[in-house]
PDB file of N, CA and C in Angstrom:
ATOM      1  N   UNK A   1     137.641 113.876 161.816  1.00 83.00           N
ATOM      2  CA  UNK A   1     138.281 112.799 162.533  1.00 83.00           C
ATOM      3  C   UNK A   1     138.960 113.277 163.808  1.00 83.00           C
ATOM      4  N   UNK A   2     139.242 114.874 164.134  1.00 82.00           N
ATOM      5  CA  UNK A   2     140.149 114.832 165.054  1.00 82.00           C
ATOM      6  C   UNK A   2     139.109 115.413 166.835  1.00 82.00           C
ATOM      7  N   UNK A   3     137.377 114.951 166.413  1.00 88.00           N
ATOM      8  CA  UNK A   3     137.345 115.050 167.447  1.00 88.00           C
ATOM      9  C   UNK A   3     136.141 113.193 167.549  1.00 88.00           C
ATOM     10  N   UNK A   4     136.905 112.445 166.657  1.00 90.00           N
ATOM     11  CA  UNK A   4     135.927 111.555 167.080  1.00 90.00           C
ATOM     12  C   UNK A   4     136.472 110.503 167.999  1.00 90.00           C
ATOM     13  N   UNK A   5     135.575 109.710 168.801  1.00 94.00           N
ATOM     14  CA  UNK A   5     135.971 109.160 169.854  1.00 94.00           C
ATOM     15  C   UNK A   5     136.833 108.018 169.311  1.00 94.00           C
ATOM     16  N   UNK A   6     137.254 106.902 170.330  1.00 95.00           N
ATOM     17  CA  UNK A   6     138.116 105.991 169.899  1.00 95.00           C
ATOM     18  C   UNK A   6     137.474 104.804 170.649  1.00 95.00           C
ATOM     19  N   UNK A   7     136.326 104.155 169.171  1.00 92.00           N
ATOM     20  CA  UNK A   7     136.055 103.243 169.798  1.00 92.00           C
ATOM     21  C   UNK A   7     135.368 102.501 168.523  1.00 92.00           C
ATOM     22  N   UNK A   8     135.309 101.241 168.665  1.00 91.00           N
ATOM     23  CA  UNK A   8     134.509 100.514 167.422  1.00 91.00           C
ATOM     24  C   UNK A   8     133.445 101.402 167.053  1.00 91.00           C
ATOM     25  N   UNK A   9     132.545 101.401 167.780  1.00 93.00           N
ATOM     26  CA  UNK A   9     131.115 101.591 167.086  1.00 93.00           C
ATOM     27  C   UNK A   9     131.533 103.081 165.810  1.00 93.00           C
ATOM     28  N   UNK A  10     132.481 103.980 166.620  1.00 95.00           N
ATOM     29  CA  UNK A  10     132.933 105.487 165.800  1.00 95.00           C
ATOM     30  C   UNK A  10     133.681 104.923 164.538  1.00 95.00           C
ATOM     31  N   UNK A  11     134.545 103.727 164.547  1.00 95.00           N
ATOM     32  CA  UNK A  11     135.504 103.297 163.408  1.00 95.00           C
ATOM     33  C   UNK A  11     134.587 103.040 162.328  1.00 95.00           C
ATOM     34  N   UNK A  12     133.470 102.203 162.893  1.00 95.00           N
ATOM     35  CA  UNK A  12     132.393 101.723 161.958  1.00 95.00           C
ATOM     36  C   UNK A  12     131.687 102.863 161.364  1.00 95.00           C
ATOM     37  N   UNK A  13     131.341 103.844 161.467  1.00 95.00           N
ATOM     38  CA  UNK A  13     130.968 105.234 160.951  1.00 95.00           C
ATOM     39  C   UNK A  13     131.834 105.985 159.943  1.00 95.00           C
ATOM     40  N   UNK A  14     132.911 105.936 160.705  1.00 97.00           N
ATOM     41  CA  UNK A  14     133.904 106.307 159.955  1.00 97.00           C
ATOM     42  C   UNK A  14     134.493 105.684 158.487  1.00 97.00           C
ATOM     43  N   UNK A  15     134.401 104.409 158.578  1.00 97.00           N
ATOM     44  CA  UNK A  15     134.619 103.405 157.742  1.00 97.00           C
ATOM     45  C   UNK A  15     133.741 103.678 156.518  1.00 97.00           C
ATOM     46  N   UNK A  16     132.430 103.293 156.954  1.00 97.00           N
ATOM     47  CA  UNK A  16     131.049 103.907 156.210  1.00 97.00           C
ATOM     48  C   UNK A  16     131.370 105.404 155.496  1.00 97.00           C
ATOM     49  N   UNK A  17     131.733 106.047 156.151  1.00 96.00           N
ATOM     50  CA  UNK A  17     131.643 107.659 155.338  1.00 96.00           C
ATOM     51  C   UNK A  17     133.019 107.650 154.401  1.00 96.00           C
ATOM     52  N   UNK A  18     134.180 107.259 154.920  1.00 97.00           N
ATOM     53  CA  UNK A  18     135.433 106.583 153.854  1.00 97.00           C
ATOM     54  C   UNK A  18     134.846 105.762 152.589  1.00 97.00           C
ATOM     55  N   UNK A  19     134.253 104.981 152.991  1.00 97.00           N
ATOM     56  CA  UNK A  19     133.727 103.985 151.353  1.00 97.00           C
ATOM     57  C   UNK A  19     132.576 104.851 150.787  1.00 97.00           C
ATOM     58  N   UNK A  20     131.969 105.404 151.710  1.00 97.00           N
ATOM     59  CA  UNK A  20     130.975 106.683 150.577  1.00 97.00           C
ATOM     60  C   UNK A  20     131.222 107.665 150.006  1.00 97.00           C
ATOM     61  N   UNK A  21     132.452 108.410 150.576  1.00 96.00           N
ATOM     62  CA  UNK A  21     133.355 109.131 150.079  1.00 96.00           C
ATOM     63  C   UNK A  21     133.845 108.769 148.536  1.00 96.00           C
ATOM     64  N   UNK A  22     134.535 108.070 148.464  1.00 96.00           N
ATOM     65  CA  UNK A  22     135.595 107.144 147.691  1.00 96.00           C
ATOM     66  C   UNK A  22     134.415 106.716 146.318  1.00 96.00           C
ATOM     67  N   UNK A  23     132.958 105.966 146.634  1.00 96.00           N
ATOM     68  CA  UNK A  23     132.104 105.606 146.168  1.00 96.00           C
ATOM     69  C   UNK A  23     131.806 106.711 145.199  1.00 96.00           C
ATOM     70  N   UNK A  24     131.238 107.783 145.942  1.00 96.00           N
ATOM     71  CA  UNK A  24     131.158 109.054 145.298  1.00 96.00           C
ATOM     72  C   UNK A  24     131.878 109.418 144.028  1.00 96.00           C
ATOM     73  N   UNK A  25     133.268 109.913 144.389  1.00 94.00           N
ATOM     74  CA  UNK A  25     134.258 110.475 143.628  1.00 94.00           C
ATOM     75  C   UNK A  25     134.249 109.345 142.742  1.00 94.00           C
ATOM     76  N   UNK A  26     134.382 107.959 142.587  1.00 94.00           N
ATOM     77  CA  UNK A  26     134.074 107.379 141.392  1.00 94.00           C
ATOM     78  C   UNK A  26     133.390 107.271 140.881  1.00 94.00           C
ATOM     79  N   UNK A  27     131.802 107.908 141.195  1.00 94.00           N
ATOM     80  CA  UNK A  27     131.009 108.039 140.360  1.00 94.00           C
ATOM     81  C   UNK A  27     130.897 109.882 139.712  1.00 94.00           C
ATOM     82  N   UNK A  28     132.096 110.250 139.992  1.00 92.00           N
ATOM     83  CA  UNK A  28     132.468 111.645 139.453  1.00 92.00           C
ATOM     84  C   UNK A  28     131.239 112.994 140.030  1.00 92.00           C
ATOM     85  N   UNK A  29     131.025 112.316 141.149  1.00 92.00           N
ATOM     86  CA  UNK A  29     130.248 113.279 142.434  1.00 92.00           C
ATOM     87  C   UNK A  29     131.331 113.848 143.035  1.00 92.00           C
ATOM     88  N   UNK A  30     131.143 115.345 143.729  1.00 88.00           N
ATOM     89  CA  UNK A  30     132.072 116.348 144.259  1.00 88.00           C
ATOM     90  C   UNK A  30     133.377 115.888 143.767  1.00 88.00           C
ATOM     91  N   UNK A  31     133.464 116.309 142.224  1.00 86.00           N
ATOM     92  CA  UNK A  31     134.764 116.293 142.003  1.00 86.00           C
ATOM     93  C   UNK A  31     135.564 117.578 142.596  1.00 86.00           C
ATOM     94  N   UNK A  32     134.934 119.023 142.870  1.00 89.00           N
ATOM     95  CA  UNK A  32     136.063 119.557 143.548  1.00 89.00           C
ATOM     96  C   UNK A  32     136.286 119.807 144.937  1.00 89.00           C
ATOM     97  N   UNK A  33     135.781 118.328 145.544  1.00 92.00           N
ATOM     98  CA  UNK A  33     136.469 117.810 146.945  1.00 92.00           C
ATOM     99  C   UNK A  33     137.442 116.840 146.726  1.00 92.00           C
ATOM    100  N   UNK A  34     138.472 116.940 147.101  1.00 92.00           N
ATOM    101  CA  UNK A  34     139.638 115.874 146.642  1.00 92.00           C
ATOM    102  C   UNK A  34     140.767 115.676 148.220  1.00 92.00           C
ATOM    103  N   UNK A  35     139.979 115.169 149.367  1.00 94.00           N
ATOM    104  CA  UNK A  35     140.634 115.287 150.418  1.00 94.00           C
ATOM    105  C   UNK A  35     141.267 114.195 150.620  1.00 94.00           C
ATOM    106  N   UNK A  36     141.624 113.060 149.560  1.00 94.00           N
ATOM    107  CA  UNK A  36     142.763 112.087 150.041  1.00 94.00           C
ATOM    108  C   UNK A  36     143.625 112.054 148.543  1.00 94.00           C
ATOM    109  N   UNK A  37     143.954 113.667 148.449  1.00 91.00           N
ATOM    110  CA  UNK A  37     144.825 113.896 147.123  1.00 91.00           C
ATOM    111  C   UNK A  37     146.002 113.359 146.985  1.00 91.00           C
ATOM    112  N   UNK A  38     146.566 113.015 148.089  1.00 92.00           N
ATOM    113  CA  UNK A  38     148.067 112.036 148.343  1.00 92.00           C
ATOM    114  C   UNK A  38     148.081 111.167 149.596  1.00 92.00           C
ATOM    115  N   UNK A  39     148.894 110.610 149.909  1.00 92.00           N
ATOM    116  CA  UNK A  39     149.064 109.875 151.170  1.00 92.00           C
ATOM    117  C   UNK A  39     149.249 111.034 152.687  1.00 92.00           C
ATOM    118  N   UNK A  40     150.254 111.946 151.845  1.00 93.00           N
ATOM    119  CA  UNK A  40     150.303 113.063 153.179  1.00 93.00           C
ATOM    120  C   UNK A  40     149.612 114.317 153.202  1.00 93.00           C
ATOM    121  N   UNK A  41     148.100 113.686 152.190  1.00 96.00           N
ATOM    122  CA  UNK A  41     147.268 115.215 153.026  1.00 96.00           C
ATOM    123  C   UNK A  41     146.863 115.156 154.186  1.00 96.00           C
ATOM    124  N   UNK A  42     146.723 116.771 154.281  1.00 96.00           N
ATOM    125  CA  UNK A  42     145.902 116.404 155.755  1.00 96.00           C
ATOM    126  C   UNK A  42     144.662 115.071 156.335  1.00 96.00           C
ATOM    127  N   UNK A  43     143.980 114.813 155.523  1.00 96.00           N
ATOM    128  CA  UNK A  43     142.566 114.169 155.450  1.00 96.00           C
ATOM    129  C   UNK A  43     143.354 112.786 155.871  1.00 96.00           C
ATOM    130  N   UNK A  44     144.787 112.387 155.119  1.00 97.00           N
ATOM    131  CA  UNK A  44     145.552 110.588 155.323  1.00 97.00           C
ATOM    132  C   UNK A  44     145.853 110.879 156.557  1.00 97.00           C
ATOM    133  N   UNK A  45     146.560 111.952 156.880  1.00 96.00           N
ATOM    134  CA  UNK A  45     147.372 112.218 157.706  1.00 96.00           C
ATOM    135  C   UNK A  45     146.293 112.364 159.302  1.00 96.00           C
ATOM    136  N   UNK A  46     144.888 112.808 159.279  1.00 96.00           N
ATOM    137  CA  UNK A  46     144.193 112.235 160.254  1.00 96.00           C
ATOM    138  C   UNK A  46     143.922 110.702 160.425  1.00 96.00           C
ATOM    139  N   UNK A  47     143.690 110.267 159.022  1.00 97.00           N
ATOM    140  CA  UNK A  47     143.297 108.815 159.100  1.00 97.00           C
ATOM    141  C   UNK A  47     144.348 108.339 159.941  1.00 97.00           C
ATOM    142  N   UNK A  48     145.639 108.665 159.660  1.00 97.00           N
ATOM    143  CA  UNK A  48     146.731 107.913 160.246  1.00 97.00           C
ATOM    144  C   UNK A  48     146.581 108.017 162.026  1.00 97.00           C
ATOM    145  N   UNK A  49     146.450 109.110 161.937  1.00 96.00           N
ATOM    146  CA  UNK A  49     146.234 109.904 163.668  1.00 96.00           C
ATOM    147  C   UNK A  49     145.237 108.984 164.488  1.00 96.00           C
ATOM    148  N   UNK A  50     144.450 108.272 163.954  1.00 96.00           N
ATOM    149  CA  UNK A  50     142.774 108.045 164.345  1.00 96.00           C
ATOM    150  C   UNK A  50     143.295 106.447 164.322  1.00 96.00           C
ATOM    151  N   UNK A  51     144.073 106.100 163.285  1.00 97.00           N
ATOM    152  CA  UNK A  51     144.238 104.458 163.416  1.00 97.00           C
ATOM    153  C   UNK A  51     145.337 104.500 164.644  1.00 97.00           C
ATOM    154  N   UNK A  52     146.132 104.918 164.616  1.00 97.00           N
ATOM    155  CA  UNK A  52     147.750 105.077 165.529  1.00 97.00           C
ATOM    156  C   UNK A  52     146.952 105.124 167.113  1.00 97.00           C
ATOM    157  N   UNK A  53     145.609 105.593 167.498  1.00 96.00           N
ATOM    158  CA  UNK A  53     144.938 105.627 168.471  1.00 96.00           C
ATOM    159  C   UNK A  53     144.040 104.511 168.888  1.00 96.00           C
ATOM    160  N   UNK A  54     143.581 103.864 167.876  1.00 96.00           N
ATOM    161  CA  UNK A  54     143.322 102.440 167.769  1.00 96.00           C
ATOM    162  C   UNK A  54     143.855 101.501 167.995  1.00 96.00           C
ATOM    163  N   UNK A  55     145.393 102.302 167.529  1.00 97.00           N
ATOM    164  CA  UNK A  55     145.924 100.943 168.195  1.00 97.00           C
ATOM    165  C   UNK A  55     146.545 100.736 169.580  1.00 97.00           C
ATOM    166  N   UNK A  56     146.894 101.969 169.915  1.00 96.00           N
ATOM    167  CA  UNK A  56     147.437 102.313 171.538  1.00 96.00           C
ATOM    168  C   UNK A  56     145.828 101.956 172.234  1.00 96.00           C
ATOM    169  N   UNK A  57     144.844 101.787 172.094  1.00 95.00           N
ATOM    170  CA  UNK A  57     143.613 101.657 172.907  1.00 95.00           C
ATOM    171  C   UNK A  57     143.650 100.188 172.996  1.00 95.00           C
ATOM    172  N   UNK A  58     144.306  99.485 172.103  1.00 96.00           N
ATOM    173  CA  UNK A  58     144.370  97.936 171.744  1.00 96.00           C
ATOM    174  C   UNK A  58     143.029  97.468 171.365  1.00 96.00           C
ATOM    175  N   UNK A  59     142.305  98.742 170.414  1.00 95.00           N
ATOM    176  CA  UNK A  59     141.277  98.025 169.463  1.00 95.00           C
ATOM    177  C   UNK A  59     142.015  97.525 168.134  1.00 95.00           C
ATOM    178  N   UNK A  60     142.729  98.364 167.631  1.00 96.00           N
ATOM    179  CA  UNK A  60     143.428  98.332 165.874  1.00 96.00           C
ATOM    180  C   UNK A  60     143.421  96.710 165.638  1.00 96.00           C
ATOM    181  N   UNK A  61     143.572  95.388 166.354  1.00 96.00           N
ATOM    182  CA  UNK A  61     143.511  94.223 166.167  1.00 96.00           C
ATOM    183  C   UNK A  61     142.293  93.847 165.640  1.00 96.00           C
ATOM    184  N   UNK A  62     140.961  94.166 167.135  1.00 96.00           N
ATOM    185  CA  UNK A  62     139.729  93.904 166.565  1.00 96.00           C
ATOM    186  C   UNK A  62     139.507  94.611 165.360  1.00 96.00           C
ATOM    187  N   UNK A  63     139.721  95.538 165.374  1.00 96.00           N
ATOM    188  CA  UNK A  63     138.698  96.372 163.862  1.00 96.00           C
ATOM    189  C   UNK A  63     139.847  95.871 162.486  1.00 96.00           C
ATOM    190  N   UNK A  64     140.789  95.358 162.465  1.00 97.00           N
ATOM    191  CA  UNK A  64     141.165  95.257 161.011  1.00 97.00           C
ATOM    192  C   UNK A  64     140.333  94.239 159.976  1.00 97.00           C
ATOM    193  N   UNK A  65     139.954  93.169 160.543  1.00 97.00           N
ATOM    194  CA  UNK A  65     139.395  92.549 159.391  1.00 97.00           C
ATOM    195  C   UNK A  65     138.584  93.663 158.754  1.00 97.00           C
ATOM    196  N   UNK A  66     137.606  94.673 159.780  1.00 97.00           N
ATOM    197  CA  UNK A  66     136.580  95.537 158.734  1.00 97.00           C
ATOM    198  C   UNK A  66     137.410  96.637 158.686  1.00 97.00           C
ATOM    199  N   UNK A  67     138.908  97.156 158.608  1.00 97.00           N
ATOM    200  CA  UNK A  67     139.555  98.071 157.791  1.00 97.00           C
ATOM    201  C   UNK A  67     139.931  97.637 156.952  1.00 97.00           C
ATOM    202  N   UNK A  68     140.036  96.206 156.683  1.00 98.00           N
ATOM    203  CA  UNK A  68     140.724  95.472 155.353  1.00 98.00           C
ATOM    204  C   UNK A  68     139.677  95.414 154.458  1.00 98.00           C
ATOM    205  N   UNK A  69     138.412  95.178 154.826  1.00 98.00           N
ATOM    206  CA  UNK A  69     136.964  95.124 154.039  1.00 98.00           C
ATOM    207  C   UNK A  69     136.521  96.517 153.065  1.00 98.00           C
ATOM    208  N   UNK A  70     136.795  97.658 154.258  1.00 98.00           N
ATOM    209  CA  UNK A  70     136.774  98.694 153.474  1.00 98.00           C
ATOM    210  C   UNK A  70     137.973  99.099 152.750  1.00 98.00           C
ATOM    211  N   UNK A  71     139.253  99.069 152.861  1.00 98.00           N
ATOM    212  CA  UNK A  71     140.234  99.555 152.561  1.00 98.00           C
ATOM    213  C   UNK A  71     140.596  98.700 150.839  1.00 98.00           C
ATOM    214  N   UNK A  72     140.202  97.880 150.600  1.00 98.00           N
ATOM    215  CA  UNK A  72     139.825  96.679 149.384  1.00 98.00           C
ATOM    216  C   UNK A  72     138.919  97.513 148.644  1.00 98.00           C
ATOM    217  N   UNK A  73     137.211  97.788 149.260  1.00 98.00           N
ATOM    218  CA  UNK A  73     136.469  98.464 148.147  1.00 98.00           C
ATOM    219  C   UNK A  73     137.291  99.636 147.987  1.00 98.00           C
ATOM    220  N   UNK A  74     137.651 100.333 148.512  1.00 97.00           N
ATOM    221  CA  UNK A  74     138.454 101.696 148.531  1.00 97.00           C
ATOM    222  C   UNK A  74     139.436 101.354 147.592  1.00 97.00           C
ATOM    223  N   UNK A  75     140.052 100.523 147.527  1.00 97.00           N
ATOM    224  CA  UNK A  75     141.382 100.678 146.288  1.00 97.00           C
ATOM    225  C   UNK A  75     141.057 100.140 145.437  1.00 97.00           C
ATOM    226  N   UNK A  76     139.553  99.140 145.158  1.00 97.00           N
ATOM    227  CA  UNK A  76     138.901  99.026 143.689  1.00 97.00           C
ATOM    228  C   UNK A  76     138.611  99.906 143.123  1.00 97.00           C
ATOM    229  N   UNK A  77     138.480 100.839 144.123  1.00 95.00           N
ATOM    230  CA  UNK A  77     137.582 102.515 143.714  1.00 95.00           C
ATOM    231  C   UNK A  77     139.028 103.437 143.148  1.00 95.00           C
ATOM    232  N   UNK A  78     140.046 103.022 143.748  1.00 92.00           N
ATOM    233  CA  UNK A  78     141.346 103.731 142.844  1.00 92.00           C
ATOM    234  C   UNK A  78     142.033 104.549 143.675  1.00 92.00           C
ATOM    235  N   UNK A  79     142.203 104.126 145.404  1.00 95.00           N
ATOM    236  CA  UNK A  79     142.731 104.659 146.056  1.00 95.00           C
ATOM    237  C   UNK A  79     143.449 103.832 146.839  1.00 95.00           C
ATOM    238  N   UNK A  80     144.490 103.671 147.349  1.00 96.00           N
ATOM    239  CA  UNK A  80     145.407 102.950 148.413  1.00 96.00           C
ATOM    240  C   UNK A  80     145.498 103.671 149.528  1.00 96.00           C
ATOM    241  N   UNK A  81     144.924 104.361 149.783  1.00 96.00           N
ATOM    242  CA  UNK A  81     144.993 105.099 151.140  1.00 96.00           C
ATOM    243  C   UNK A  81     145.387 105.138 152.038  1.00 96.00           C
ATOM    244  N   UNK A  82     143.717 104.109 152.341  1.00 97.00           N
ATOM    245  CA  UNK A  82     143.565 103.094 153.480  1.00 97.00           C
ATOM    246  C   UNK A  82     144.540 102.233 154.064  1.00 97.00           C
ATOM    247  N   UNK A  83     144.800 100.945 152.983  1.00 97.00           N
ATOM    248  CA  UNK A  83     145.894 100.403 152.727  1.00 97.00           C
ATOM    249  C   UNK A  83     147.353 100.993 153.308  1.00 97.00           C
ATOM    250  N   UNK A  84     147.865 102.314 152.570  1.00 97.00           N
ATOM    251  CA  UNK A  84     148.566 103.051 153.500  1.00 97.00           C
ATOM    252  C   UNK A  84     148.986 103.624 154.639  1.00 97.00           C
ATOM    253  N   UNK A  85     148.339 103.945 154.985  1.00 97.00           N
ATOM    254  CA  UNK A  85     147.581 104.235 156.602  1.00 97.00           C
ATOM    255  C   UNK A  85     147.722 103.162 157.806  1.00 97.00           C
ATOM    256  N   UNK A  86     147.390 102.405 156.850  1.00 97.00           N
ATOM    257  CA  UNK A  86     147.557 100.844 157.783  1.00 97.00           C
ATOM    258  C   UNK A  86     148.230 100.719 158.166  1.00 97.00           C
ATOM    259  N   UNK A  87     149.426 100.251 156.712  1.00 97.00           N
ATOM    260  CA  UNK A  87     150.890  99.821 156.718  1.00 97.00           C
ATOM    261  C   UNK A  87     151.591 100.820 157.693  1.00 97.00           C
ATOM    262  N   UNK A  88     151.605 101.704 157.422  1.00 97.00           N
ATOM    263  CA  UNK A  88     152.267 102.749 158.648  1.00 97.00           C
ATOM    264  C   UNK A  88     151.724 102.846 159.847  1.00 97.00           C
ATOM    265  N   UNK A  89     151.251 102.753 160.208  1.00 97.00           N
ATOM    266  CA  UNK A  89     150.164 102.544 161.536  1.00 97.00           C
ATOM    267  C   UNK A  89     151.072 101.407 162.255  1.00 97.00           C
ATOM    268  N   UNK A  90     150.586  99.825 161.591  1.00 97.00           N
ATOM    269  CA  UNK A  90     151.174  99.003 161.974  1.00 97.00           C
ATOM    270  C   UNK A  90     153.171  98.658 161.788  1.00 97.00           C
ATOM    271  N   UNK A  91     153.738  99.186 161.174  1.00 97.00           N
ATOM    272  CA  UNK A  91     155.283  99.459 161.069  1.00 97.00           C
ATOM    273  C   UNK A  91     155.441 100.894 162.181  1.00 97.00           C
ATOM    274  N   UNK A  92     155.369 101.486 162.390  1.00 95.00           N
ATOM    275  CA  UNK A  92     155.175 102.481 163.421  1.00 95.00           C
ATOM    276  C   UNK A  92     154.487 102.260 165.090  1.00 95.00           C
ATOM    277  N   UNK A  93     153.684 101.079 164.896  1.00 90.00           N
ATOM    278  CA  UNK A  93     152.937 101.320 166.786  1.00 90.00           C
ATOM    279  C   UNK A  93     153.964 100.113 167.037  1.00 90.00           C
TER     280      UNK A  93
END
């Protein structure tokens, strides 16, 4: 995440590899990759970096309906992450 660009089409990629990620590990694939082990690992702690830039670009508006889309399958899957990330993102910009 910390060299990808800041722009829809990259969020949408990104988004995609987050819900395949997440997809994965609940189907007990690379269990010993565990890069969103808390809210402040490194791995959240880019997500956060990457949304906080989204939103100073004044995309973070457009792209939430599809961070809310993924961030939903993502915490069916047993993670709040996303969700997290958000909330601080948006209480913070």
């Amino acid at each position: 995440m910390t060299g990808l660009d800041v722009t829809g089409e990259k969020l949408s990629h990104l988004l995609a590899n987050l819900s395949s990620y997440f997809a994965e590990k609940n189907r007990g694939r690379m269990a010993e990759v565990n890069l969103f082990s808390s809210h402040d690992s490194p791995a959240a702690q880019l997500l956060r970096r990457y949304l906080a830039l989204l939103h100073h670009a004044g995309l973070y508006d457009a792209a939430k309906p599809d961070l809310e889309i993924h961030a939903s399958y993502i915490e069916k899957l047993g993670s709040d992450v996303v969700f997290a990330c958000m909330k601080e993102v948006e209480e913070t910009c």
